[in-house]
Amino acid sequence: TDVDRSVPWYERVLGFSVVGTQEEDALGVRKVFLRGPGDGFALTLIQHPYAAGSVFDEKKPGLDHLSFSVPDEACLSEWTDRLDEHGVMFSPITEEHSAGKAVIALRDPDGIQLVLWAEKP
């Protein structure tokens, strides 16, 4: 809903970097292109003018959540320290029995659920 709020959060908390922007087009849409650390993961944040005041709902068609892989459970522990440092609320490290993974879940400024996961050894 607000790229000016979300972009600094993704930079500070998750380590993304801005690689480009597209200012308002004829419809008032703004885009910010981000690249994540590591293997070149890219993300585009798009602000639609008619979305102001909207609340994200993963139960509606569209995006449910984004998942990011981390090397191992020790790395998940490092992430919990980082999230604490930035005042981000998150779930404790939990085992996903069906998937054989350890995960933590958090939400971005728009309430979109983000999941960090590590394969169980």
Tab-separated table of C-alpha atoms in Angstrom:
chain	number	residue	atom	x	y	z
A	1	THR	CA	0.000	0.000	0.000
A	2	ASP	CA	2.972	2.360	0.519
A	3	VAL	CA	6.329	1.680	-1.161
A	4	ASP	CA	7.907	4.534	0.803
A	5	ARG	CA	7.199	2.532	3.978
A	6	SER	CA	7.817	-0.984	2.626
A	7	VAL	CA	11.086	-0.453	0.739
A	8	PRO	CA	13.114	0.655	3.799
A	9	TRP	CA	11.697	-2.296	5.765
A	10	TYR	CA	12.787	-4.817	3.098
A	11	GLU	CA	16.219	-3.151	2.938
A	12	ARG	CA	16.775	-2.945	6.700
A	13	VAL	CA	15.183	-6.186	7.864
A	14	LEU	CA	15.760	-8.595	4.967
A	15	GLY	CA	18.819	-7.048	3.304
A	16	PHE	CA	17.267	-6.259	-0.092
A	17	SER	CA	18.660	-3.475	-2.318
A	18	VAL	CA	16.787	-1.172	-4.704
A	19	VAL	CA	17.883	-1.785	-8.290
A	20	GLY	CA	15.318	0.394	-10.050
A	21	THR	CA	12.120	2.363	-9.789
A	22	GLN	CA	9.220	3.295	-12.007
A	23	GLU	CA	7.491	6.412	-10.807
A	24	GLU	CA	3.765	6.981	-11.243
A	25	ASP	CA	2.463	5.987	-14.643
A	26	ALA	CA	-0.772	7.290	-16.183
A	27	LEU	CA	-2.783	5.170	-13.714
A	28	GLY	CA	-0.793	6.353	-10.674
A	29	VAL	CA	0.990	3.003	-10.213
A	30	ARG	CA	4.500	3.087	-8.650
A	31	LYS	CA	7.002	0.220	-8.784
A	32	VAL	CA	10.225	-0.439	-6.905
A	33	PHE	CA	12.480	-3.280	-8.045
A	34	LEU	CA	14.490	-4.987	-5.283
A	35	ARG	CA	17.216	-7.620	-5.344
A	36	GLY	CA	17.700	-9.892	-2.394
A	37	PRO	CA	21.003	-10.978	-0.920
A	38	GLY	CA	22.523	-14.225	-2.103
A	39	ASP	CA	21.391	-15.973	-5.258
A	40	GLY	CA	19.821	-13.007	-7.003
A	41	PHE	CA	16.257	-13.268	-5.697
A	42	ALA	CA	14.264	-10.328	-7.056
A	43	LEU	CA	11.063	-8.754	-5.780
A	44	THR	CA	8.927	-5.962	-7.202
A	45	LEU	CA	6.799	-3.878	-4.852
A	46	ILE	CA	3.897	-2.254	-6.692
A	47	GLN	CA	1.796	0.515	-5.182
A	48	HIS	CA	-1.653	0.910	-6.703
A	49	PRO	CA	-3.378	4.213	-5.881
A	50	TYR	CA	-6.756	2.540	-5.328
A	51	ALA	CA	-5.281	0.116	-2.753
A	52	ALA	CA	-4.840	2.732	-0.023
A	53	GLY	CA	-6.460	1.474	3.154
A	54	SER	CA	-6.673	-2.098	1.839
A	55	VAL	CA	-5.722	-4.915	4.178
A	56	PHE	CA	-3.848	-7.967	2.894
A	57	ASP	CA	-5.812	-11.216	3.198
A	58	GLU	CA	-4.116	-14.488	2.276
A	59	LYS	CA	-7.542	-16.167	2.205
A	60	LYS	CA	-8.455	-14.278	-0.989
A	61	PRO	CA	-7.200	-15.416	-4.409
A	62	GLY	CA	-3.689	-14.207	-5.123
A	63	LEU	CA	-0.641	-14.336	-2.903
A	64	ASP	CA	-0.767	-16.532	0.199
A	65	HIS	CA	2.801	-16.012	1.440
A	66	LEU	CA	6.428	-15.827	0.304
A	67	SER	CA	9.000	-18.367	1.475
A	68	PHE	CA	12.744	-17.839	1.632
A	69	SER	CA	15.168	-20.732	2.054
A	70	VAL	CA	18.062	-20.423	4.508
A	71	PRO	CA	20.999	-22.867	4.735
A	72	ASP	CA	20.213	-24.515	8.084
A	73	GLU	CA	18.562	-24.184	11.486
A	74	ALA	CA	21.546	-22.281	12.875
A	75	CYS	CA	20.847	-19.638	10.248
A	76	LEU	CA	17.197	-19.529	11.378
A	77	SER	CA	18.465	-18.768	14.884
A	78	GLU	CA	20.580	-15.934	13.463
A	79	TRP	CA	17.456	-14.593	11.761
A	80	THR	CA	15.538	-14.605	15.049
A	81	ASP	CA	18.300	-12.396	16.503
A	82	ARG	CA	18.126	-10.054	13.500
A	83	LEU	CA	14.325	-9.821	13.636
A	84	ASP	CA	14.473	-9.098	17.389
A	85	GLU	CA	17.056	-6.390	16.713
A	86	HIS	CA	14.665	-4.699	14.252
A	87	GLY	CA	11.588	-5.106	16.449
A	88	VAL	CA	9.844	-7.472	14.022
A	89	MET	CA	7.334	-9.900	15.527
A	90	PHE	CA	7.718	-13.523	14.369
A	91	SER	CA	6.781	-17.058	15.292
A	92	PRO	CA	9.238	-19.230	17.197
A	93	ILE	CA	11.173	-21.776	15.144
A	94	THR	CA	8.656	-24.522	14.423
A	95	GLU	CA	9.004	-27.893	12.733
A	96	GLU	CA	6.775	-28.460	9.706
A	97	HIS	CA	6.345	-32.215	10.074
A	98	SER	CA	4.803	-32.798	6.648
A	99	ALA	CA	7.532	-30.878	4.830
A	100	GLY	CA	10.545	-31.873	6.954
A	101	LYS	CA	11.492	-28.257	7.494
A	102	ALA	CA	12.083	-25.847	10.367
A	103	VAL	CA	10.356	-22.492	9.800
A	104	ILE	CA	9.721	-19.061	11.252
A	105	ALA	CA	6.959	-16.779	10.023
A	106	LEU	CA	6.724	-12.997	10.086
A	107	ARG	CA	4.757	-10.259	8.338
A	108	ASP	CA	5.888	-7.299	6.266
A	109	PRO	CA	4.450	-3.767	6.727
A	110	ASP	CA	1.371	-4.695	4.639
A	111	GLY	CA	0.717	-7.863	6.625
A	112	ILE	CA	2.001	-10.231	3.922
A	113	GLN	CA	3.261	-13.396	5.563
A	114	LEU	CA	6.912	-14.215	4.926
A	115	VAL	CA	8.348	-17.597	5.889
A	116	LEU	CA	12.019	-18.435	6.427
A	117	TRP	CA	12.680	-22.165	6.217
A	118	ALA	CA	15.556	-24.619	6.533
A	119	GLU	CA	15.574	-28.277	5.528
A	120	LYS	CA	15.837	-30.606	8.486
A	121	PRO	CA	19.066	-32.711	8.411
